mmCIF file of C-alpha atoms in Angstrom:
data_model
loop_
_atom_site.group_PDB
_atom_site.id
_atom_site.type_symbol
_atom_site.label_atom_id
_atom_site.label_comp_id
_atom_site.label_asym_id
_atom_site.label_seq_id
_atom_site.Cartn_x
_atom_site.Cartn_y
_atom_site.Cartn_z
ATOM 1 C CA UNK V 373 11.218 -7.992 8.888
ATOM 2 C CA UNK V 374 14.979 -8.041 9.177
ATOM 3 C CA UNK V 375 16.406 -10.295 11.835
ATOM 4 C CA UNK V 376 17.488 -8.416 14.983
ATOM 5 C CA UNK V 377 21.184 -8.115 15.603
ATOM 6 C CA UNK V 378 22.501 -9.007 12.156
ATOM 7 C CA UNK V 379 23.228 -6.829 9.203
ATOM 8 C CA UNK V 380 20.869 -7.155 6.254
ATOM 9 C CA UNK V 381 22.824 -8.263 3.190
ATOM 10 C CA UNK V 382 22.014 -8.742 -0.475
ATOM 11 C CA UNK V 383 21.810 -12.466 0.278
ATOM 12 C CA UNK V 384 19.139 -11.751 2.908
ATOM 13 C CA UNK V 385 17.050 -9.845 0.365
ATOM 14 C CA UNK V 386 17.580 -12.507 -2.308
ATOM 15 C CA UNK V 387 16.421 -15.273 0.013
ATOM 16 C CA UNK V 388 13.306 -13.333 1.062
ATOM 17 C CA UNK V 389 12.462 -12.541 -2.576
ATOM 18 C CA UNK V 390 13.112 -16.049 -3.824
ATOM 19 C CA UNK V 391 15.671 -14.867 -6.385
ATOM 20 C CA UNK V 392 19.419 -15.066 -6.874
ATOM 21 C CA UNK V 393 21.933 -12.638 -5.391
ATOM 22 C CA UNK V 394 22.907 -11.376 -8.894
ATOM 23 C CA UNK V 395 19.241 -10.479 -9.530
ATOM 24 C CA UNK V 396 19.158 -8.286 -6.411
ATOM 25 C CA UNK V 397 22.456 -6.757 -7.473
ATOM 26 C CA UNK V 398 21.010 -5.934 -10.907
ATOM 27 C CA UNK V 399 18.107 -4.085 -9.263
ATOM 28 C CA UNK V 400 20.464 -2.137 -6.994
ATOM 29 C CA UNK V 401 22.611 -1.192 -9.990
ATOM 30 C CA UNK V 402 19.685 0.015 -12.083
ATOM 31 C CA UNK V 403 19.895 -2.744 -14.683
ATOM 32 C CA UNK V 404 16.875 -3.092 -16.960
ATOM 33 C CA UNK V 405 17.060 -6.884 -17.435
ATOM 34 C CA UNK V 406 14.746 -7.668 -14.492
ATOM 35 C CA UNK V 407 10.993 -8.136 -14.866
ATOM 36 C CA UNK V 408 8.812 -5.340 -13.385
ATOM 37 C CA UNK V 409 7.144 -7.779 -10.955
ATOM 38 C CA UNK V 410 10.489 -9.071 -9.645
ATOM 39 C CA UNK V 411 11.891 -5.536 -9.418
ATOM 40 C CA UNK V 412 8.851 -4.360 -7.423
ATOM 41 C CA UNK V 413 9.170 -7.306 -5.027
ATOM 42 C CA UNK V 414 12.880 -6.704 -4.457
ATOM 43 C CA UNK V 415 12.502 -2.950 -4.012
ATOM 44 C CA UNK V 416 9.674 -3.539 -1.520
ATOM 45 C CA UNK V 417 11.949 -5.848 0.508
ATOM 46 C CA UNK V 418 14.846 -3.391 0.346
ATOM 47 C CA UNK V 419 12.583 -0.747 1.891
ATOM 48 C CA UNK V 420 11.034 -3.138 4.410
ATOM 49 C CA UNK V 421 14.462 -4.307 5.641
ATOM 50 C CA UNK V 422 15.870 -0.759 5.496
ATOM 51 C CA UNK V 423 18.753 -2.102 3.417
ATOM 52 C CA UNK V 424 21.812 0.127 3.151
ATOM 53 C CA UNK V 425 24.643 -0.813 0.780
ATOM 54 C CA UNK V 426 28.194 -1.050 2.054
ATOM 55 C CA UNK V 427 30.396 1.937 1.321
ATOM 56 C CA UNK V 428 31.983 1.468 -2.074
ATOM 57 C CA UNK V 429 35.141 2.902 -3.507
ATOM 58 C CA UNK V 430 32.939 5.579 -5.125
ATOM 59 C CA UNK V 431 30.425 6.466 -2.394
ATOM 60 C CA UNK V 432 27.497 8.757 -3.093
ATOM 61 C CA UNK V 433 28.584 12.270 -2.289
ATOM 62 C CA UNK V 434 25.476 13.706 -0.680
ATOM 63 C CA UNK V 435 22.762 11.063 -0.359
ATOM 64 C CA UNK V 436 20.387 13.271 -2.347
ATOM 65 C CA UNK V 437 18.873 13.221 -5.824
ATOM 66 C CA UNK V 438 17.196 16.317 -7.250
ATOM 67 C CA UNK V 439 13.950 16.017 -9.237
ATOM 68 C CA UNK V 440 13.140 19.237 -11.079
ATOM 69 C CA UNK V 441 9.877 20.162 -12.832
ATOM 70 C CA UNK V 442 8.588 23.236 -14.598
ATOM 71 C CA UNK V 443 5.412 22.987 -12.481
ATOM 72 C CA UNK V 444 3.861 20.640 -9.916
ATOM 73 C CA UNK V 445 0.200 21.220 -10.764
ATOM 74 C CA UNK V 446 -0.545 17.893 -12.447
ATOM 75 C CA UNK V 447 -1.224 14.280 -11.396
ATOM 76 C CA UNK V 448 1.323 13.478 -14.123
ATOM 77 C CA UNK V 449 4.033 14.992 -11.914
ATOM 78 C CA UNK V 450 2.811 13.034 -8.885
ATOM 79 C CA UNK V 451 3.202 9.731 -10.748
ATOM 80 C CA UNK V 452 6.783 10.597 -11.735
ATOM 81 C CA UNK V 453 7.614 11.618 -8.159
ATOM 82 C CA UNK V 454 6.237 8.311 -6.897
ATOM 83 C CA UNK V 455 8.452 6.355 -9.277
ATOM 84 C CA UNK V 456 11.597 8.315 -8.437
ATOM 85 C CA UNK V 457 10.988 8.220 -4.689
ATOM 86 C CA UNK V 458 10.450 4.449 -4.568
ATOM 87 C CA UNK V 459 13.868 3.870 -6.113
ATOM 88 C CA UNK V 460 15.775 6.501 -4.142
ATOM 89 C CA UNK V 461 14.223 5.356 -0.868
ATOM 90 C CA UNK V 462 15.222 1.760 -1.587
ATOM 91 C CA UNK V 463 18.778 2.987 -2.234
ATOM 92 C CA UNK V 464 18.887 4.992 0.998
ATOM 93 C CA UNK V 465 18.938 8.302 -0.873
ATOM 94 C CA UNK V 466 16.701 11.316 -0.311
ATOM 95 C CA UNK V 467 14.745 13.112 -3.041
ATOM 96 C CA UNK V 468 14.577 16.895 -3.322
ATOM 97 C CA UNK V 469 11.612 17.994 -5.487
ATOM 98 C CA UNK V 470 11.672 21.475 -7.017
ATOM 99 C CA UNK V 471 9.595 23.493 -9.478
ATOM 100 C CA UNK V 472 11.131 26.349 -11.446
ATOM 101 C CA UNK V 473 7.849 27.572 -12.994
ATOM 102 C CA UNK V 474 9.487 28.317 -16.357
ATOM 103 C CA UNK V 475 11.096 31.398 -14.816
ATOM 104 C CA UNK V 476 14.764 32.215 -15.284
ATOM 105 C CA UNK V 477 15.018 33.638 -11.755
ATOM 106 C CA UNK V 478 13.619 30.422 -10.250
ATOM 107 C CA UNK V 479 16.069 28.320 -12.246
ATOM 108 C CA UNK V 480 18.972 30.481 -11.066
ATOM 109 C CA UNK V 481 17.799 30.146 -7.457
ATOM 110 C CA UNK V 482 17.552 26.377 -7.759
ATOM 111 C CA UNK V 483 21.077 26.165 -9.213
ATOM 112 C CA UNK V 484 22.373 28.346 -6.378
ATOM 113 C CA UNK V 485 20.777 26.016 -3.839
ATOM 114 C CA UNK V 486 22.316 23.035 -5.599
ATOM 115 C CA UNK V 487 25.792 24.548 -5.482
ATOM 116 C CA UNK V 488 25.502 25.128 -1.739
ATOM 117 C CA UNK V 489 24.387 21.614 -0.770
ATOM 118 C CA UNK V 490 25.608 19.318 -3.577
ATOM 119 C CA UNK V 491 23.610 16.512 -5.179
ATOM 120 C CA UNK V 492 24.401 13.015 -6.357
ATOM 121 C CA UNK V 493 22.402 13.578 -9.531
ATOM 122 C CA UNK V 494 19.543 15.450 -11.120
ATOM 123 C CA UNK V 495 16.434 14.140 -12.864
ATOM 124 C CA UNK V 496 15.087 16.912 -15.084
ATOM 125 C CA UNK V 497 11.464 17.042 -16.201
ATOM 126 C CA UNK V 498 12.130 20.363 -17.883
ATOM 127 C CA UNK V 499 13.234 20.824 -21.444
ATOM 128 C CA UNK V 500 12.644 24.216 -23.033
ATOM 129 C CA UNK V 501 15.117 26.756 -21.724
ATOM 130 C CA UNK V 502 17.218 24.096 -19.984
ATOM 131 C CA UNK V 503 20.470 24.892 -21.812
ATOM 132 C CA UNK V 504 21.997 26.884 -18.927
ATOM 133 C CA UNK V 505 21.054 24.040 -16.556
ATOM 134 C CA UNK V 506 22.948 21.498 -18.682
ATOM 135 C CA UNK V 507 25.984 23.768 -18.799
ATOM 136 C CA UNK V 508 26.075 24.378 -15.052
ATOM 137 C CA UNK V 509 25.489 20.730 -14.101
ATOM 138 C CA UNK V 510 28.325 19.698 -16.401
ATOM 139 C CA UNK V 511 30.544 22.311 -14.758
ATOM 140 C CA UNK V 512 29.615 20.999 -11.295
ATOM 141 C CA UNK V 513 30.176 17.417 -12.493
ATOM 142 C CA UNK V 514 26.652 16.464 -11.415
ATOM 143 C CA UNK V 515 25.126 13.665 -13.549
ATOM 144 C CA UNK V 516 21.696 14.264 -15.025
ATOM 145 C CA UNK V 517 18.890 12.363 -16.731
ATOM 146 C CA UNK V 518 16.012 13.963 -18.630
ATOM 147 C CA UNK V 519 12.465 12.592 -18.670
ATOM 148 C CA UNK V 520 10.514 13.187 -21.909
ATOM 149 C CA UNK V 521 12.793 15.807 -23.495
ATOM 150 C CA UNK V 522 11.530 18.477 -25.884
ATOM 151 C CA UNK V 523 14.260 17.659 -28.374
ATOM 152 C CA UNK V 524 17.038 20.033 -27.439
ATOM 153 C CA UNK V 525 18.836 17.769 -24.973
ATOM 154 C CA UNK V 526 22.584 17.497 -25.313
ATOM 155 C CA UNK V 527 23.724 14.287 -27.000
ATOM 156 C CA UNK V 528 25.580 13.132 -23.879
ATOM 157 C CA UNK V 529 22.563 13.477 -21.543
ATOM 158 C CA UNK V 530 20.579 10.235 -21.032
ATOM 159 C CA UNK V 531 16.844 10.539 -21.666
ATOM 160 C CA UNK V 532 13.810 8.491 -20.621
ATOM 161 C CA UNK V 533 10.611 8.619 -22.658
ATOM 162 C CA UNK V 534 7.693 6.515 -23.844
ATOM 163 C CA UNK V 535 6.586 5.148 -27.210
ATOM 164 C CA UNK V 536 4.418 8.152 -27.972
ATOM 165 C CA UNK V 537 4.160 7.491 -31.721
ATOM 166 C CA UNK V 538 2.813 3.970 -31.275
ATOM 167 C CA UNK V 539 0.523 5.209 -28.504
ATOM 168 C CA UNK V 540 -0.973 7.863 -30.771
ATOM 169 C CA UNK V 541 -1.388 5.322 -33.515
ATOM 170 C CA UNK V 542 -3.054 2.698 -31.295
ATOM 171 C CA UNK V 543 -5.503 5.281 -29.918
ATOM 172 C CA UNK V 544 -6.522 6.329 -33.429
ATOM 173 C CA UNK V 545 -6.659 2.760 -34.750
ATOM 174 C CA UNK V 546 -9.006 1.858 -31.895
ATOM 175 C CA UNK V 547 -11.416 4.603 -32.937
ATOM 176 C CA UNK V 548 -11.175 3.595 -36.599
ATOM 177 C CA UNK V 549 -11.982 -0.021 -35.627
ATOM 178 C CA UNK V 550 -15.208 1.247 -34.045
ATOM 179 C CA UNK V 551 -16.315 2.756 -37.352
ATOM 180 C CA UNK V 552 -15.251 6.362 -36.744
ATOM 181 C CA UNK V 553 -13.945 8.269 -39.748
ATOM 182 C CA UNK V 554 -14.130 11.881 -38.556
ATOM 183 C CA UNK V 555 -11.688 11.734 -35.679
ATOM 184 C CA UNK V 556 -10.622 14.964 -34.008
ATOM 185 C CA UNK V 557 -7.271 15.449 -32.305
ATOM 186 C CA UNK V 558 -6.442 17.778 -29.430
ATOM 187 C CA UNK V 559 -2.673 18.227 -29.602
ATOM 188 C CA UNK V 560 -0.186 18.836 -26.848
ATOM 189 C CA UNK V 561 2.340 21.699 -27.012
ATOM 190 C CA UNK V 562 4.080 21.595 -30.380
ATOM 191 C CA UNK V 563 7.527 22.265 -28.832
ATOM 192 C CA UNK V 564 7.472 18.853 -27.102
ATOM 193 C CA UNK V 565 8.691 15.715 -28.845
ATOM 194 C CA UNK V 566 5.968 13.640 -27.174
ATOM 195 C CA UNK V 567 3.239 15.878 -28.639
ATOM 196 C CA UNK V 568 4.661 15.729 -32.126
ATOM 197 C CA UNK V 569 5.069 11.955 -31.917
ATOM 198 C CA UNK V 570 1.421 11.475 -30.843
ATOM 199 C CA UNK V 571 0.303 13.676 -33.740
ATOM 200 C CA UNK V 572 2.421 11.647 -36.153
ATOM 201 C CA UNK V 573 0.948 8.404 -34.794
ATOM 202 C CA UNK V 574 -2.564 9.790 -35.319
ATOM 203 C CA UNK V 575 -1.723 10.728 -38.905
ATOM 204 C CA UNK V 576 -0.117 7.349 -39.598
ATOM 205 C CA UNK V 577 -3.205 5.471 -38.397
ATOM 206 C CA UNK V 578 -5.511 7.530 -40.618
ATOM 207 C CA UNK V 579 -3.287 7.175 -43.652
ATOM 208 C CA UNK V 580 -2.926 3.402 -43.140
ATOM 209 C CA UNK V 581 -6.723 3.138 -43.098
ATOM 210 C CA UNK V 582 -6.978 5.121 -46.331
ATOM 211 C CA UNK V 583 -8.472 8.143 -44.541
ATOM 212 C CA UNK V 584 -7.569 11.737 -45.336
ATOM 213 C CA UNK V 585 -5.926 13.767 -42.583
ATOM 214 C CA UNK V 586 -8.241 16.772 -42.193
ATOM 215 C CA UNK V 587 -6.223 19.616 -40.656
ATOM 216 C CA UNK V 588 -9.505 21.262 -39.598
ATOM 217 C CA UNK V 589 -10.036 18.402 -37.125
ATOM 218 C CA UNK V 590 -6.718 19.072 -35.357
ATOM 219 C CA UNK V 591 -6.828 21.658 -32.564
ATOM 220 C CA UNK V 592 -3.980 22.935 -30.374
ATOM 221 C CA UNK V 593 -3.916 22.160 -26.663
ATOM 222 C CA UNK V 594 -1.613 22.494 -23.677
ATOM 223 C CA UNK V 595 -2.172 19.289 -21.623
ATOM 224 C CA UNK V 596 -4.578 21.085 -19.246
ATOM 225 C CA UNK V 597 -8.297 20.604 -18.563
ATOM 226 C CA UNK V 598 -8.909 24.122 -19.840
ATOM 227 C CA UNK V 599 -6.981 23.480 -23.050
ATOM 228 C CA UNK V 600 -8.960 20.331 -23.782
ATOM 229 C CA UNK V 601 -12.231 22.077 -23.013
ATOM 230 C CA UNK V 602 -11.508 25.003 -25.354
ATOM 231 C CA UNK V 603 -10.269 22.766 -28.187
ATOM 232 C CA UNK V 604 -13.299 20.478 -27.902
ATOM 233 C CA UNK V 605 -15.649 23.459 -28.006
ATOM 234 C CA UNK V 606 -14.109 24.510 -31.319
ATOM 235 C CA UNK V 607 -14.349 20.997 -32.731
ATOM 236 C CA UNK V 608 -17.926 20.397 -31.561
ATOM 237 C CA UNK V 609 -19.115 23.793 -32.829
ATOM 238 C CA UNK V 610 -18.249 22.813 -36.397
ATOM 239 C CA UNK V 611 -21.053 22.193 -38.895
ATOM 240 C CA UNK V 612 -19.613 18.689 -39.373
ATOM 241 C CA UNK V 613 -18.174 17.852 -35.928
ATOM 242 C CA UNK V 614 -16.085 14.740 -35.293
ATOM 243 C CA UNK V 615 -17.739 11.585 -33.963
ATOM 244 C CA UNK V 616 -14.623 10.819 -31.903
ATOM 245 C CA UNK V 617 -11.819 12.834 -30.305
ATOM 246 C CA UNK V 618 -8.328 11.694 -29.357
ATOM 247 C CA UNK V 619 -6.950 14.044 -26.696
ATOM 248 C CA UNK V 620 -3.180 13.938 -26.201
ATOM 249 C CA UNK V 621 -3.500 13.832 -22.408
ATOM 250 C CA UNK V 622 -6.035 12.566 -19.882
ATOM 251 C CA UNK V 623 -6.528 16.028 -18.444
ATOM 252 C CA UNK V 624 -7.444 17.382 -21.862
ATOM 253 C CA UNK V 625 -9.749 14.387 -22.405
ATOM 254 C CA UNK V 626 -11.644 15.325 -19.236
ATOM 255 C CA UNK V 627 -11.909 18.861 -20.623
ATOM 256 C CA UNK V 628 -13.464 17.289 -23.735
ATOM 257 C CA UNK V 629 -15.990 15.537 -21.454
ATOM 258 C CA UNK V 630 -17.087 18.862 -20.006
ATOM 259 C CA UNK V 631 -17.398 20.570 -23.406
ATOM 260 C CA UNK V 632 -19.549 17.650 -24.598
ATOM 261 C CA UNK V 633 -21.713 17.745 -21.469
ATOM 262 C CA UNK V 634 -22.464 21.437 -21.885
ATOM 263 C CA UNK V 635 -23.611 20.815 -25.458
ATOM 264 C CA UNK V 636 -25.801 17.871 -24.465
ATOM 265 C CA UNK V 637 -23.504 15.409 -26.240
ATOM 266 C CA UNK V 638 -23.270 12.010 -24.551
ATOM 267 C CA UNK V 639 -20.005 10.101 -24.150
ATOM 268 C CA UNK V 640 -19.724 7.505 -25.676
ATOM 269 C CA UNK V 641 -23.209 7.330 -27.274
ATOM 270 C CA UNK V 642 -22.707 10.488 -29.362
ATOM 271 C CA UNK V 643 -18.972 11.030 -29.041
ATOM 272 C CA UNK V 644 -16.114 8.599 -28.343
ATOM 273 C CA UNK V 645 -13.137 9.988 -26.409
ATOM 274 C CA UNK V 646 -9.612 8.612 -25.911
ATOM 275 C CA UNK V 647 -6.968 10.158 -23.647
ATOM 276 C CA UNK V 648 -3.260 9.605 -23.074
ATOM 277 C CA UNK V 649 -1.389 8.873 -19.789
ATOM 278 C CA UNK V 650 -3.751 6.649 -17.766
ATOM 279 C CA UNK V 651 -3.629 8.862 -14.695
ATOM 280 C CA UNK V 652 -5.513 7.525 -11.632
ATOM 281 C CA UNK V 653 -8.419 9.887 -12.343
ATOM 282 C CA UNK V 654 -9.026 8.187 -15.716
ATOM 283 C CA UNK V 655 -10.515 5.137 -13.974
ATOM 284 C CA UNK V 656 -12.833 7.276 -11.848
ATOM 285 C CA UNK V 657 -14.150 9.614 -14.530
ATOM 286 C CA UNK V 658 -17.708 9.169 -15.759
ATOM 287 C CA UNK V 659 -17.636 7.210 -17.950
ATOM 288 C CA UNK V 660 -14.246 5.610 -17.181
ATOM 289 C CA UNK V 661 -11.806 6.893 -19.784
ATOM 290 C CA UNK V 662 -10.303 4.812 -22.579
ATOM 291 C CA UNK V 663 -6.702 5.943 -22.710
ATOM 292 C CA UNK V 664 -3.137 5.106 -23.652
ATOM 293 C CA UNK V 665 -1.194 4.058 -20.584
ATOM 294 C CA UNK V 666 2.116 5.843 -20.295
ATOM 295 C CA UNK V 667 4.215 4.129 -17.575
ATOM 296 C CA UNK V 668 4.985 7.341 -15.708
ATOM 297 C CA UNK V 669 6.028 5.776 -12.399
ATOM 298 C CA UNK V 670 8.257 3.315 -14.272
ATOM 299 C CA UNK V 671 9.794 6.193 -16.216
ATOM 300 C CA UNK V 672 10.561 8.008 -12.968
ATOM 301 C CA UNK V 673 12.012 4.865 -11.421
ATOM 302 C CA UNK V 674 14.245 4.161 -14.409
ATOM 303 C CA UNK V 675 15.450 7.773 -14.443
ATOM 304 C CA UNK V 676 16.365 7.511 -10.745
ATOM 305 C CA UNK V 677 18.173 4.199 -11.218
ATOM 306 C CA UNK V 678 20.076 5.641 -14.186
ATOM 307 C CA UNK V 679 21.212 8.777 -12.379
ATOM 308 C CA UNK V 680 22.307 6.714 -9.362
ATOM 309 C CA UNK V 681 24.390 4.488 -11.613
ATOM 310 C CA UNK V 682 25.990 7.554 -13.188
ATOM 311 C CA UNK V 683 26.738 8.957 -9.725
ATOM 312 C CA UNK V 684 28.646 5.764 -8.928
ATOM 313 C CA UNK V 685 30.630 6.025 -12.136
ATOM 314 C CA UNK V 686 28.938 2.976 -13.639
ATOM 315 C CA UNK V 687 28.109 2.661 -17.338
ATOM 316 C CA UNK V 688 24.521 2.610 -18.608
ATOM 317 C CA UNK V 689 23.195 0.328 -21.325
ATOM 318 C CA UNK V 690 21.841 3.035 -23.630
ATOM 319 C CA UNK V 691 21.505 6.833 -23.473
ATOM 320 C CA UNK V 692 17.962 6.823 -24.882
ATOM 321 C CA UNK V 693 15.198 4.607 -23.483
ATOM 322 C CA UNK V 694 11.535 4.517 -24.513
ATOM 323 C CA UNK V 695 9.168 2.477 -22.360
ATOM 324 C CA UNK V 696 6.165 0.851 -24.012
ATOM 325 C CA UNK V 697 2.717 2.438 -24.008
ATOM 326 C CA UNK V 698 -0.485 0.384 -23.944
ATOM 327 C CA UNK V 699 -4.082 1.097 -24.961
ATOM 328 C CA UNK V 700 -6.480 0.646 -22.015
ATOM 329 C CA UNK V 701 -10.069 0.289 -23.260
ATOM 330 C CA UNK V 702 -12.760 1.419 -20.834
ATOM 331 C CA UNK V 703 -16.219 2.915 -21.384
ATOM 332 C CA UNK V 704 -15.632 6.237 -23.174
ATOM 333 C CA UNK V 705 -15.485 4.671 -26.656
ATOM 334 C CA UNK V 706 -18.193 2.828 -28.571
ATOM 335 C CA UNK V 707 -19.189 1.740 -32.048
ATOM 336 C CA UNK V 708 -20.249 4.622 -34.262
ATOM 337 C CA UNK V 709 -24.057 4.821 -34.211
ATOM 338 C CA UNK V 710 -24.319 3.998 -37.923
ATOM 339 C CA UNK V 711 -22.158 0.912 -37.387
ATOM 340 C CA UNK V 712 -24.523 -0.473 -34.755
ATOM 341 C CA UNK V 713 -27.375 -0.918 -37.219
#
């Protein structure tokens, strides 16, 4: 805990964390050249000591950052909120979370609220139909950062994403390594860059292995349980169903589980399944889900650090950042039955 009667300084935090003062300063300024473990330790101490920076020549205008989603009905959104809130709390800034539900009227209402109370910056997790938002935020001189854009972001708007192509490829390569050759794919929405990149990674893995990309094994989805369930039903009803399915989100993968269960198909004995995201529920599914970990909380934290730097008039290293994905192998994938003999 902070010592009573004396102001907590950067030096205090550095001493408690066992790092240098410049390292603490890099964390406060949103720099990316600090290891995740060190950053977590420093941010924990900043919260524990209730550290507040001295007023600078360019103070934050409102002490608030807006985080705006289309919808808040997914654990995916919760992970992003957690990442943003950890950083804003450490910086002594509040977070206002809003959902516009893909409705023009809701977006207009949110912008009206923003005009009336001001904001130090906006983290957008919306993409399609966001053009008017970009225009108005530029007019209000409010900095913004976009997480996982659809592809229509303005060139001068920083974006935070993940290595979706390599994630899609590693998921498919894992299934190929287990002997699977008929590998189904449940896509995400085609208007999203992340969905298209995962599809391209899937195709690249098949082609590198000398396997034909069978368009009949690719089904559309929408990142929901219901979308995964419906797509898996179509795939599993085929005369020659796949022996493995890569679902472009964990929620769709759990929908695949249910479609398989209703048909008496066992995971992974009869069907291997891979998801994408590594949401908390992936560990607790039955069987635990093999998935591609997307660092959602880290993406939210980096977006918050970036928008805070912009609000202080500080430069950022690069306008486009992609954080690494990682295959997490659990119990939903297994050697193809023929390969076990």
